[in-house]
């Protein structure tokens, strides 16, 4: 494992922890898109179906469990534990407009037509757009809490670092996965505007807002 993949994993882990701690400590999920969290739970469920059938390393298995557990824990906090604080009136992104096209694309463009490979491909495509409901929620409400922007920053940083990881693997391991790279580029592009606002506003102590 190269340093960029490790840094990406740690950034992803930091994003999950930041979000869980934010919701638990504030006893509120205000400003958090439950729909994005459901999509992430679906991403990890379909990607890690091999959790109990294919062992690569303790690290690999542990991270899979953390990603799945963290996503479902977040969904539970939003839709059960702190349901009264969930802003469903603004979290109105039509996720079927993401799931249906992604599902169709995963059947058309994949490495192999086996069920597990199609579901893995589905998870890669879906992850690239799963943050859209969250960004849509922020644009609709007009601003985001600082802790929420930190969560989004580390989530975007994770994907950006993974792109560097793919470049590293291409040059030093002769490994290249076009599906993962293209999906990663799409996901990183979606964060570009947010990254700019994060650096110019949040790090200077100002509240972040996205254009409606």
Short mmCIF file of C-alpha atoms in Angstrom, two decimals:
data_model
loop_
_atom_site.label_atom_id
_atom_site.label_comp_id
_atom_site.label_asym_id
_atom_site.label_seq_id
_atom_site.Cartn_x
_atom_site.Cartn_y
_atom_site.Cartn_z
CA UNK A 1 0.00 0.00 0.00
CA UNK A 2 1.38 3.40 -0.98
CA UNK A 3 1.25 6.51 1.20
CA UNK A 4 -1.44 8.19 -0.93
CA UNK A 5 -3.89 5.32 -0.52
CA UNK A 6 -3.20 5.22 3.22
CA UNK A 7 -3.70 8.99 3.50
CA UNK A 8 -6.91 8.66 1.48
CA UNK A 9 -8.23 5.94 3.77
CA UNK A 10 -7.38 8.02 6.84
CA UNK A 11 -9.12 11.06 5.33
CA UNK A 12 -12.19 8.94 4.64
CA UNK A 13 -12.10 7.61 8.19
CA UNK A 14 -11.75 11.15 9.55
CA UNK A 15 -14.83 12.23 7.57
CA UNK A 16 -16.91 9.39 9.02
CA UNK A 17 -15.75 10.10 12.58
CA UNK A 18 -16.33 13.86 12.23
CA UNK A 19 -19.89 13.32 11.05
CA UNK A 20 -20.76 10.77 13.73
CA UNK A 21 -19.24 12.87 16.51
CA UNK A 22 -21.00 16.00 15.20
CA UNK A 23 -24.42 14.34 15.24
CA UNK A 24 -23.89 12.57 18.57
CA UNK A 25 -22.46 15.54 20.49
CA UNK A 26 -24.97 18.07 19.17
CA UNK A 27 -27.84 15.57 19.44
CA UNK A 28 -28.90 16.91 16.06
CA UNK A 29 -28.57 15.97 12.41
CA UNK A 30 -29.56 19.41 11.15
CA UNK A 31 -27.79 20.24 7.91
CA UNK A 32 -26.99 16.60 7.14
CA UNK A 33 -28.56 14.94 4.12
CA UNK A 34 -30.06 11.62 5.10
CA UNK A 35 -30.38 10.78 1.42
CA UNK A 36 -26.64 11.11 0.86
CA UNK A 37 -26.00 8.88 3.85
CA UNK A 38 -28.40 6.24 2.52
CA UNK A 39 -26.56 6.33 -0.80
CA UNK A 40 -23.21 5.87 0.95
CA UNK A 41 -24.63 2.93 2.92
CA UNK A 42 -25.76 1.42 -0.39
CA UNK A 43 -22.31 2.08 -1.87
CA UNK A 44 -20.46 0.19 0.86
CA UNK A 45 -23.01 -2.63 1.04
CA UNK A 46 -22.75 -3.41 -2.68
CA UNK A 47 -18.97 -2.92 -2.79
CA UNK A 48 -18.02 -5.11 0.13
CA UNK A 49 -20.18 -8.18 -0.46
CA UNK A 50 -16.94 -10.17 -0.36
CA UNK A 51 -16.34 -9.18 3.26
CA UNK A 52 -16.76 -12.71 4.59
CA UNK A 53 -15.63 -14.62 1.50
CA UNK A 54 -12.38 -12.93 0.50
CA UNK A 55 -9.68 -12.07 3.04
CA UNK A 56 -6.90 -9.75 1.90
CA UNK A 57 -5.54 -8.40 5.17
CA UNK A 58 -6.69 -7.42 8.65
CA UNK A 59 -6.41 -3.77 7.66
CA UNK A 60 -8.57 -4.27 4.58
CA UNK A 61 -11.26 -6.18 6.48
CA UNK A 62 -11.26 -3.68 9.35
CA UNK A 63 -11.74 -0.72 7.01
CA UNK A 64 -14.60 -2.46 5.22
CA UNK A 65 -16.36 -3.07 8.54
CA UNK A 66 -15.78 0.53 9.65
CA UNK A 67 -17.14 1.96 6.39
CA UNK A 68 -20.25 -0.22 6.45
CA UNK A 69 -20.82 0.20 10.19
CA UNK A 70 -20.21 3.94 10.09
CA UNK A 71 -22.63 4.51 7.22
CA UNK A 72 -25.44 2.52 8.81
CA UNK A 73 -24.81 4.12 12.21
CA UNK A 74 -25.18 7.55 10.58
CA UNK A 75 -28.42 6.51 8.86
CA UNK A 76 -29.75 5.23 12.20
CA UNK A 77 -28.92 8.49 13.98
CA UNK A 78 -30.63 10.53 11.26
CA UNK A 79 -33.78 8.49 10.74
CA UNK A 80 -34.28 7.03 14.22
CA UNK A 81 -32.28 8.39 17.16
CA UNK A 82 -32.47 12.09 16.23
CA UNK A 83 -35.26 11.93 13.68
CA UNK A 84 -36.95 15.04 15.12
CA UNK A 85 -33.95 17.17 14.10
CA UNK A 86 -33.78 15.89 10.52
CA UNK A 87 -34.61 18.57 7.96
CA UNK A 88 -36.59 16.49 5.49
CA UNK A 89 -38.27 19.57 4.04
CA UNK A 90 -34.99 20.67 2.47
CA UNK A 91 -33.47 17.24 1.84
CA UNK A 92 -35.55 16.75 -1.30
CA UNK A 93 -33.04 15.60 -3.93
CA UNK A 94 -34.58 12.88 -6.14
CA UNK A 95 -32.12 10.04 -5.54
CA UNK A 96 -33.86 7.85 -8.12
CA UNK A 97 -32.36 10.18 -10.72
CA UNK A 98 -28.97 8.90 -9.55
CA UNK A 99 -29.67 5.25 -8.74
CA UNK A 100 -31.51 4.33 -11.95
CA UNK A 101 -28.93 5.74 -14.43
CA UNK A 102 -26.04 4.41 -12.35
CA UNK A 103 -27.69 0.99 -12.23
CA UNK A 104 -28.11 0.96 -15.99
CA UNK A 105 -24.55 2.14 -16.60
CA UNK A 106 -23.13 -0.56 -14.33
CA UNK A 107 -24.73 -3.20 -16.57
CA UNK A 108 -23.43 -1.57 -19.75
CA UNK A 109 -19.89 -0.60 -18.70
CA UNK A 110 -18.12 -3.05 -16.38
CA UNK A 111 -15.20 -5.46 -16.24
CA UNK A 112 -17.31 -8.60 -16.13
CA UNK A 113 -21.02 -9.50 -16.22
CA UNK A 114 -20.94 -11.45 -12.98
CA UNK A 115 -23.39 -10.23 -10.28
CA UNK A 116 -20.63 -9.31 -7.83
CA UNK A 117 -18.67 -7.38 -10.45
CA UNK A 118 -21.77 -5.47 -11.57
CA UNK A 119 -22.57 -4.55 -7.96
CA UNK A 120 -18.96 -3.44 -7.41
CA UNK A 121 -19.16 -1.28 -10.54
CA UNK A 122 -22.52 0.08 -9.36
CA UNK A 123 -20.92 1.10 -6.05
CA UNK A 124 -18.06 2.90 -7.82
CA UNK A 125 -20.41 4.87 -10.05
CA UNK A 126 -22.84 5.64 -7.23
CA UNK A 127 -20.13 6.87 -4.87
CA UNK A 128 -19.07 9.46 -7.45
CA UNK A 129 -22.46 11.19 -7.20
CA UNK A 130 -23.65 10.20 -3.71
CA UNK A 131 -22.68 13.58 -2.26
CA UNK A 132 -25.04 15.49 -4.57
CA UNK A 133 -28.03 15.41 -2.15
CA UNK A 134 -25.77 16.92 0.55
CA UNK A 135 -24.54 19.69 -1.74
CA UNK A 136 -28.11 20.28 -2.89
CA UNK A 137 -29.25 20.59 0.74
CA UNK A 138 -26.54 23.16 1.48
CA UNK A 139 -27.44 25.19 -1.61
CA UNK A 140 -31.10 25.09 -0.60
CA UNK A 141 -30.59 26.17 3.01
CA UNK A 142 -27.97 28.74 2.01
CA UNK A 143 -25.19 27.75 4.42
CA UNK A 144 -23.54 24.91 6.32
CA UNK A 145 -22.17 24.50 9.83
CA UNK A 146 -18.39 24.54 10.10
CA UNK A 147 -18.24 20.93 11.32
CA UNK A 148 -20.30 19.82 8.30
CA UNK A 149 -17.88 21.55 5.95
CA UNK A 150 -14.96 19.78 7.66
CA UNK A 151 -16.74 16.48 6.97
CA UNK A 152 -17.18 17.38 3.31
CA UNK A 153 -13.57 18.54 3.03
CA UNK A 154 -12.12 15.26 4.31
CA UNK A 155 -14.53 13.29 2.13
CA UNK A 156 -13.36 15.21 -0.94
CA UNK A 157 -9.72 14.95 0.13
CA UNK A 158 -10.08 11.18 0.37
CA UNK A 159 -11.16 10.97 -3.25
CA UNK A 160 -8.48 13.40 -4.47
CA UNK A 161 -5.79 11.35 -2.71
CA UNK A 162 -7.16 8.20 -4.29
CA UNK A 163 -6.69 9.75 -7.71
CA UNK A 164 -3.03 10.30 -6.89
CA UNK A 165 -2.96 6.68 -5.66
CA UNK A 166 -4.19 5.50 -9.09
CA UNK A 167 -1.47 7.52 -10.81
CA UNK A 168 1.15 6.03 -8.47
CA UNK A 169 -0.09 2.50 -9.14
CA UNK A 170 -0.06 3.09 -12.89
CA UNK A 171 3.58 4.20 -12.92
CA UNK A 172 5.00 1.91 -10.23
CA UNK A 173 2.72 -1.15 -10.33
CA UNK A 174 1.51 -1.07 -13.97
CA UNK A 175 -2.05 -1.20 -12.66
CA UNK A 176 -4.86 0.89 -14.12
CA UNK A 177 -8.62 0.66 -13.57
CA UNK A 178 -10.40 3.00 -15.99
CA UNK A 179 -13.79 2.68 -14.27
CA UNK A 180 -12.43 3.64 -10.85
CA UNK A 181 -10.33 6.49 -12.26
CA UNK A 182 -13.12 8.07 -14.32
CA UNK A 183 -15.59 7.80 -11.41
CA UNK A 184 -12.96 9.29 -9.10
CA UNK A 185 -12.40 12.23 -11.45
CA UNK A 186 -16.15 12.91 -11.61
CA UNK A 187 -16.41 12.81 -7.83
CA UNK A 188 -13.43 15.11 -7.35
CA UNK A 189 -14.80 17.62 -9.88
CA UNK A 190 -18.05 17.80 -7.90
CA UNK A 191 -16.01 18.91 -4.88
CA UNK A 192 -13.94 21.55 -6.70
CA UNK A 193 -16.30 24.47 -6.03
CA UNK A 194 -16.65 23.35 -2.43
CA UNK A 195 -12.85 23.15 -1.98
CA UNK A 196 -12.48 26.72 -3.20
CA UNK A 197 -15.13 28.00 -0.80
CA UNK A 198 -13.65 25.93 2.04
CA UNK A 199 -10.23 27.52 1.63
CA UNK A 200 -11.45 31.07 1.03
CA UNK A 201 -14.21 31.15 3.66
CA UNK A 202 -14.24 28.34 6.24
CA UNK A 203 -10.51 28.46 7.00
CA UNK A 204 -10.89 32.21 7.54
CA UNK A 205 -13.69 31.74 10.04
CA UNK A 206 -16.57 32.59 7.72
CA UNK A 207 -19.69 30.50 7.14
CA UNK A 208 -19.84 28.53 3.93
CA UNK A 209 -22.72 28.98 1.52
CA UNK A 210 -23.32 27.53 -1.91
CA UNK A 211 -25.31 29.27 -4.64
CA UNK A 212 -28.89 28.06 -4.96
#
